[in-house]
mmCIF file of C-alpha atoms in Angstrom:
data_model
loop_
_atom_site.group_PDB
_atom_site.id
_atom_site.type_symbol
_atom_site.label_atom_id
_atom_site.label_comp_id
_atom_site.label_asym_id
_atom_site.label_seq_id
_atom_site.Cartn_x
_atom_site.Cartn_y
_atom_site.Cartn_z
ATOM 1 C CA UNK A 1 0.000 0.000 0.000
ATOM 2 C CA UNK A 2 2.459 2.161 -0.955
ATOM 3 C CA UNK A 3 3.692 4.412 -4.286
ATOM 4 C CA UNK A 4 7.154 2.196 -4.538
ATOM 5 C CA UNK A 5 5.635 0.977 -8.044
ATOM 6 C CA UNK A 6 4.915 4.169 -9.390
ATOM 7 C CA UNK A 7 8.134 6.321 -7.705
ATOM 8 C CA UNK A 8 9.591 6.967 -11.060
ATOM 9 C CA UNK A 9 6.951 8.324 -12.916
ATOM 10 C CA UNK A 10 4.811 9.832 -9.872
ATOM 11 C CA UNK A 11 6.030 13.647 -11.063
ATOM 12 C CA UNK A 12 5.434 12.987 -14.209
ATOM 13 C CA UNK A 13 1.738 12.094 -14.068
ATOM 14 C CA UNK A 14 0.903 14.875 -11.563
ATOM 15 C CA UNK A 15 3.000 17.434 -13.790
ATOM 16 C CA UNK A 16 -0.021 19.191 -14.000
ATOM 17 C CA UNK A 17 -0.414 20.211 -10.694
ATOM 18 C CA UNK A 18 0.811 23.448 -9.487
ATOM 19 C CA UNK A 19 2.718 23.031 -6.169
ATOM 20 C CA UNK A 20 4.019 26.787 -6.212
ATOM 21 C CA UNK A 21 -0.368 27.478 -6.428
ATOM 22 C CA UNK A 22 -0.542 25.228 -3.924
ATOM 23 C CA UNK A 23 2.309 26.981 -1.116
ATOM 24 C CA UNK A 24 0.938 30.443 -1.935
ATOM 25 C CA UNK A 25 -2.427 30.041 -0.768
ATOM 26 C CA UNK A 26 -0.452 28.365 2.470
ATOM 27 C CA UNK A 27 1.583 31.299 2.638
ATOM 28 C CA UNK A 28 -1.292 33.721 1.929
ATOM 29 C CA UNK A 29 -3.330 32.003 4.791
ATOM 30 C CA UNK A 30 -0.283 32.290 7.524
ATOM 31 C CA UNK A 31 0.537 36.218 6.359
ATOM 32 C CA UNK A 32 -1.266 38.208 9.284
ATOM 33 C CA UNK A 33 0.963 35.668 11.956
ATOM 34 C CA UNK A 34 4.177 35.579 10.195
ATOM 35 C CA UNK A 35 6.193 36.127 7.069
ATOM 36 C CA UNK A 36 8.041 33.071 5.370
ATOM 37 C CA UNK A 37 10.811 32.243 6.490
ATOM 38 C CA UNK A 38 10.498 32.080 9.923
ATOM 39 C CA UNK A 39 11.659 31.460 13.272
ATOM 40 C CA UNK A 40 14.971 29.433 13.415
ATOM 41 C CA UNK A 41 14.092 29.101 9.542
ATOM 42 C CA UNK A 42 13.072 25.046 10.262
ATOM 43 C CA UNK A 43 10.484 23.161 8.249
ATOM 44 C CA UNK A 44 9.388 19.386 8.339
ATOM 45 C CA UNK A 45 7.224 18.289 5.024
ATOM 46 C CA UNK A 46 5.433 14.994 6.460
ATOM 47 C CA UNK A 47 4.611 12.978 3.731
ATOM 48 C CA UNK A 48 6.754 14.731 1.493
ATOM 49 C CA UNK A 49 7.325 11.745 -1.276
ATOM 50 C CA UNK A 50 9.334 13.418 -4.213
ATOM 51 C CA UNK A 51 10.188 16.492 -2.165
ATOM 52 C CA UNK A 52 8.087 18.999 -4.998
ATOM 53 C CA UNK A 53 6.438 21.148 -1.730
ATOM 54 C CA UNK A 54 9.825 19.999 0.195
ATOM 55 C CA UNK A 55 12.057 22.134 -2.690
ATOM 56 C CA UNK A 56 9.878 24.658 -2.480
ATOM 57 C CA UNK A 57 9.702 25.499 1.000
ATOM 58 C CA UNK A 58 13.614 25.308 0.687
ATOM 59 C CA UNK A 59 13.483 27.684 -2.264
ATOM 60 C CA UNK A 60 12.132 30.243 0.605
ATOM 61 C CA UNK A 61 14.947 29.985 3.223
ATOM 62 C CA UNK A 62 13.358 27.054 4.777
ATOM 63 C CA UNK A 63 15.891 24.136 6.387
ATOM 64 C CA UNK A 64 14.040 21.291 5.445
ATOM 65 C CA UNK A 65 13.330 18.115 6.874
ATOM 66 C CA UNK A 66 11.368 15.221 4.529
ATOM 67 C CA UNK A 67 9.955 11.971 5.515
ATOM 68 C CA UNK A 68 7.674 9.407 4.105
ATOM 69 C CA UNK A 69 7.352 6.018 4.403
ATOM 70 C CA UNK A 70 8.220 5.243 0.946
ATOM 71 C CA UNK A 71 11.942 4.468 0.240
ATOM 72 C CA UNK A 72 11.390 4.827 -3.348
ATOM 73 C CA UNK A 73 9.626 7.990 -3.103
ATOM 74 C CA UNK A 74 12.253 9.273 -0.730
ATOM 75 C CA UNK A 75 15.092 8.213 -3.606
ATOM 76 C CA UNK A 76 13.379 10.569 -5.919
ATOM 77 C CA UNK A 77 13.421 13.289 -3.800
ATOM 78 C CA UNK A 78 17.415 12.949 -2.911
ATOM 79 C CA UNK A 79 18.211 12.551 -6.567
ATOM 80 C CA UNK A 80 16.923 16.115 -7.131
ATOM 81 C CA UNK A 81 19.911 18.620 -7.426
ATOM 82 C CA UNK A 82 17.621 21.285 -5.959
ATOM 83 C CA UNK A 83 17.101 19.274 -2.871
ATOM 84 C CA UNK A 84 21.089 18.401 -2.286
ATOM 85 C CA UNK A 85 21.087 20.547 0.928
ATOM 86 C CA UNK A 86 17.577 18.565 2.777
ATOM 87 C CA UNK A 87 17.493 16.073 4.534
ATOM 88 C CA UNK A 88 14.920 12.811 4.043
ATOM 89 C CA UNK A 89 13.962 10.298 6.999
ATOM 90 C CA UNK A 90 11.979 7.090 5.985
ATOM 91 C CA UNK A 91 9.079 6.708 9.119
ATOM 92 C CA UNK A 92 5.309 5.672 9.417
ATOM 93 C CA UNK A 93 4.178 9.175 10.731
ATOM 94 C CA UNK A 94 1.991 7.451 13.302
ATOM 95 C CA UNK A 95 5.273 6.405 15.016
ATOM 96 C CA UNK A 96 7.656 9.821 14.022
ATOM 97 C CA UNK A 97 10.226 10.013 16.289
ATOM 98 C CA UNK A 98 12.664 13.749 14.835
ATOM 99 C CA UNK A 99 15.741 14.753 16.691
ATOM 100 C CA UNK A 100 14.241 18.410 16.663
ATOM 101 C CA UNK A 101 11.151 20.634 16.663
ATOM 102 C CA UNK A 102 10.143 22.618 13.624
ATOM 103 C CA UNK A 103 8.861 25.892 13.526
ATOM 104 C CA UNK A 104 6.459 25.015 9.883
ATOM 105 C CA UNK A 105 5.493 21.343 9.702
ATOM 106 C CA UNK A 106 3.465 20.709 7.055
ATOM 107 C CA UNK A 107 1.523 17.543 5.978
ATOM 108 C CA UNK A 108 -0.086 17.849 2.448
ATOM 109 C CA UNK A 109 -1.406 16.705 -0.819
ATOM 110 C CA UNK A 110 -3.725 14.325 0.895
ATOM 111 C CA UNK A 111 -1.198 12.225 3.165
ATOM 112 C CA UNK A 112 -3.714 12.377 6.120
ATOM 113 C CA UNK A 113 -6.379 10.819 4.110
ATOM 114 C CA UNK A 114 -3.702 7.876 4.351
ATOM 115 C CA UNK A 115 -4.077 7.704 7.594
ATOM 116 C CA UNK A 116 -7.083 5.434 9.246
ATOM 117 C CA UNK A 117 -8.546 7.581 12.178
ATOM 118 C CA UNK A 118 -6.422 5.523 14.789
ATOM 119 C CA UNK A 119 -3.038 6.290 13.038
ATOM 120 C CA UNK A 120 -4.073 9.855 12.633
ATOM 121 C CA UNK A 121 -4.910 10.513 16.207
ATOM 122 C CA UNK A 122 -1.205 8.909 16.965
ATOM 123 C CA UNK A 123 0.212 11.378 14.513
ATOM 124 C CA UNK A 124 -1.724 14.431 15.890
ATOM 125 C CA UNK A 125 -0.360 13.729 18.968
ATOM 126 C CA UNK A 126 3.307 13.208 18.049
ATOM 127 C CA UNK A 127 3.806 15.293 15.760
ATOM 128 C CA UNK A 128 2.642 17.808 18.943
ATOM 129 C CA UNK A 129 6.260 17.194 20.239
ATOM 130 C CA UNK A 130 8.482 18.053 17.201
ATOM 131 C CA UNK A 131 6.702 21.261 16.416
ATOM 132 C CA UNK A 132 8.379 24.259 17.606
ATOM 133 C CA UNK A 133 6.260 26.754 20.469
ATOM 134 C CA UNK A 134 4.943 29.422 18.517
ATOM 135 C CA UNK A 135 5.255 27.293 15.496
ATOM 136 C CA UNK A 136 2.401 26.751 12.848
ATOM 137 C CA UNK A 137 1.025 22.862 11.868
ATOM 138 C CA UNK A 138 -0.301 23.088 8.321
ATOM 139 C CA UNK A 139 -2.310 19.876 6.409
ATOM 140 C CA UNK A 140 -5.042 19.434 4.095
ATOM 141 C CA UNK A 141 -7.767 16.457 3.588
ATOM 142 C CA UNK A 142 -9.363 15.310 0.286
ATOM 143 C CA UNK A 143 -12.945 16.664 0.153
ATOM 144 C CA UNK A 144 -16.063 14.365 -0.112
ATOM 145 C CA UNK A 145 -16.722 15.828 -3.963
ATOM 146 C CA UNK A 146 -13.212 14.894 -4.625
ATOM 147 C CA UNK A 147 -13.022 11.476 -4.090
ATOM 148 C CA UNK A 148 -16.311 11.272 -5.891
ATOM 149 C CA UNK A 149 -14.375 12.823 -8.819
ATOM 150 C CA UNK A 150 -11.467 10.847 -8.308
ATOM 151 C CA UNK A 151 -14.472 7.238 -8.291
ATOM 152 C CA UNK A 152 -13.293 6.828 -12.193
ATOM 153 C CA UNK A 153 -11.642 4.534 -14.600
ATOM 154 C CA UNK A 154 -8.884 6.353 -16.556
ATOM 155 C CA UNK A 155 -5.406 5.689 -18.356
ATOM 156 C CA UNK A 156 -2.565 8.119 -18.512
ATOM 157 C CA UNK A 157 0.130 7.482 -21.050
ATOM 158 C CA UNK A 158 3.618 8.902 -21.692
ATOM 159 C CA UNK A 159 6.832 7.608 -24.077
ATOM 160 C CA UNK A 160 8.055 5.862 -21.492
ATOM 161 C CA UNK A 161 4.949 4.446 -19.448
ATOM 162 C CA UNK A 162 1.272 3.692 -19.265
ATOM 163 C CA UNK A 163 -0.324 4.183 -15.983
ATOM 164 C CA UNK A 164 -4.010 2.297 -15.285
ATOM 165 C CA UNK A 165 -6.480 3.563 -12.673
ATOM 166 C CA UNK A 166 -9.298 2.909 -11.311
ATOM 167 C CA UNK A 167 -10.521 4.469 -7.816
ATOM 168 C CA UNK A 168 -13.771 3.226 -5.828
ATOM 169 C CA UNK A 169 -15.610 5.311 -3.505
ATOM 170 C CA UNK A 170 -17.713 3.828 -0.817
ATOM 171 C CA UNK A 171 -17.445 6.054 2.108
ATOM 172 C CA UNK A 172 -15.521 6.802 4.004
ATOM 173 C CA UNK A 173 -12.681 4.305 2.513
ATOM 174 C CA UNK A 174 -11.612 5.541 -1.345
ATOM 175 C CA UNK A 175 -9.726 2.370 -3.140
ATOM 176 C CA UNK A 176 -7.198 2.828 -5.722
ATOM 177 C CA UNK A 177 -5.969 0.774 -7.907
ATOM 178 C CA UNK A 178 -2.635 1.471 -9.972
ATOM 179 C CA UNK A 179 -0.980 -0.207 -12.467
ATOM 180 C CA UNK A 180 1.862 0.840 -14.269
ATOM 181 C CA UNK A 181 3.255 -1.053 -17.481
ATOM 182 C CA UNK A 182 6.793 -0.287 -19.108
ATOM 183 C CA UNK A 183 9.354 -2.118 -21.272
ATOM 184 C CA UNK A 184 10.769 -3.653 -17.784
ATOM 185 C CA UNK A 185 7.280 -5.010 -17.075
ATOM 186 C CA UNK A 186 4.326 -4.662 -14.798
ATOM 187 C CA UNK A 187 4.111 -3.331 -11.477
ATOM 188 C CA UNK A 188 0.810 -3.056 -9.365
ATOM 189 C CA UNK A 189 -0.145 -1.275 -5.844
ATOM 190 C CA UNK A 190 -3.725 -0.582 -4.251
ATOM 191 C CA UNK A 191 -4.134 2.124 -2.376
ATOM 192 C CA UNK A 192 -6.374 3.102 0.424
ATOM 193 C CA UNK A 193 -7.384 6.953 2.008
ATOM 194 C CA UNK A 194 -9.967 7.702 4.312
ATOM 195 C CA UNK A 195 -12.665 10.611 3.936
ATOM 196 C CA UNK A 196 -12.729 12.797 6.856
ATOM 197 C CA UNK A 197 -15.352 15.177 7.152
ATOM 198 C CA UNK A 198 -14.415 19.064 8.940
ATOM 199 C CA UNK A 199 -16.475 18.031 11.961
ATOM 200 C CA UNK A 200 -13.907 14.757 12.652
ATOM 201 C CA UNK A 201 -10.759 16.864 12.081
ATOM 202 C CA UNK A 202 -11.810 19.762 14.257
ATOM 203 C CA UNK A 203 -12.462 17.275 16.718
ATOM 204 C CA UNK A 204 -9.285 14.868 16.653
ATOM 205 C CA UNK A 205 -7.629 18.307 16.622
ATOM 206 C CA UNK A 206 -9.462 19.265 19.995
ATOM 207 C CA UNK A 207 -7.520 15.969 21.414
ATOM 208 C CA UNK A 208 -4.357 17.974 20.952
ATOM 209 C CA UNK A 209 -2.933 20.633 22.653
ATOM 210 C CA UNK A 210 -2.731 22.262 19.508
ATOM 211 C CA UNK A 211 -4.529 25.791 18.795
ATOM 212 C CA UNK A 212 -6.552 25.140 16.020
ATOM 213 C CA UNK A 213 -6.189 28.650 13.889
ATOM 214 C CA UNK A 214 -8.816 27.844 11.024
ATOM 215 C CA UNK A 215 -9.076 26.570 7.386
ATOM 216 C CA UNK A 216 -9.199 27.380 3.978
ATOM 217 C CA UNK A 217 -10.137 25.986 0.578
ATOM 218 C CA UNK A 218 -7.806 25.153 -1.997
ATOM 219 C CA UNK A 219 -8.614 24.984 -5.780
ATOM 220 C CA UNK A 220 -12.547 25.348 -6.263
ATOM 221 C CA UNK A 221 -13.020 22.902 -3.453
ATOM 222 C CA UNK A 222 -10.526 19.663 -3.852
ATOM 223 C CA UNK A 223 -8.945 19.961 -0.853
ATOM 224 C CA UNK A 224 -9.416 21.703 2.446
ATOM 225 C CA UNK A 225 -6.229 23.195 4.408
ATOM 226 C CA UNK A 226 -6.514 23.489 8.480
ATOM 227 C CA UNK A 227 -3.849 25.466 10.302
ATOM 228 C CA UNK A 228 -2.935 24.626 14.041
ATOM 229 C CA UNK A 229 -0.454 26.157 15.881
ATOM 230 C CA UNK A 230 1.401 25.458 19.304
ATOM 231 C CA UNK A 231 1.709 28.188 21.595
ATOM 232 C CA UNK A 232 4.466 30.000 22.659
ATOM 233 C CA UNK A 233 5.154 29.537 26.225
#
């Protein structure tokens, strides 16, 4: 249940979607608190897979911190001259265990929806510990209109590779199934993400120590971004 199969080509078939877009409205969000970068200059990208949002945030003064639990995903990222000075940690994020605290940690492009509600209340509550007082917890969930968008049967080609999907909605639990064919053969994953609706992430949130700040909406409603922040003391 990972994207090990796909690592190679996973850029390629989201080339279409704007991660600069995508840390602006973040940005724009977090402007009356605080100007990017920030505080000791420290981020951690949870999640971070090829490292696009991770080079970006790095790209704005950022010291950046990946990790994913996908070695393969994680050897795309390190391969990326532009990402020579970050550093990438393979962990479950239920379990993260980082030798500092960070004043941005962010967790995006639908890596909580990966989570099943017990591993997500773990990682709310870790991730509690490695983020910086005063610092700012960023993340986004898949919206309900999404995964019914997302519920289809569609092929994606390029020179090099053909990519086969098909995604099943029967909520809360979205399945996806990927198969990618190249010369070298046939490789296959299914993956799983879980619809959470505002209501449930407020709440899990509540659980926390965390201050929850508020949300926004990213691109005509796909996702939804939640900002919590941990206190100065």
């Amino acid at each position: 249940m990972t994207y090990d199969p796909i690592a190679p080509f996973y850029d390629t078939f989201n080339g279409d979607f704007s991660h600069d877009d995508y840390l602006s409205a973040i940005e724009d969000f977090l402007s009356p608190y605080v100007t990017f970068p920030f505080g000791d200059c420290a981020a951690l990208d949870c999640g971070c897979g090829t490292g696009e949002l991770t080079r970006l945030l790095a790209a704005k003064g950022f010291d950046c911190t990946g990790v994913d639990i996908s070695p393969a995903m994680l050897s795309e990222a390190a391969a990326k001259d532009d990402l020579a000075s970050c550093r990438f940690v393979i962990q479950s994020l239920p379990e993260i265990d980082m030798f500092r605290a960070y004043d941005l940690v962010t967790c995006c492009l639908d890596t909580i929806n990966h989570l099943f509600p017990e591993d997500l209340a773990k990682f709310f509550s870790r991730i509690y510990n490695f983020t910086e007082n005063g610092g700012f917890f960023v993340f986004d969930t898949k919206t309900r209109d999404e995964f019914r968008r997302r519920s289809i049967s569609a092929t994606y080609g390029t020179e090099d590779a053909e990519l086969f999907y098909k995604g099943s909605f029967r909520q809360p639990v979205m399945t996806t199934r990927l198969r990618l064919e190249t010369d070298e053969g046939r490789s296959e994953t299914e993956i799983k993400e879980f619809f959470y609706t505002n209501k449930q992430i407020k709440h899990m949130i509540a659980a926390t120590p965390f201050k929850y700040i508020g949300r926004y909406s990213y691109n005509m409603g796909e996702r939804t971004g939640f900002v919590c922040r941990k206190e100065a003391r």
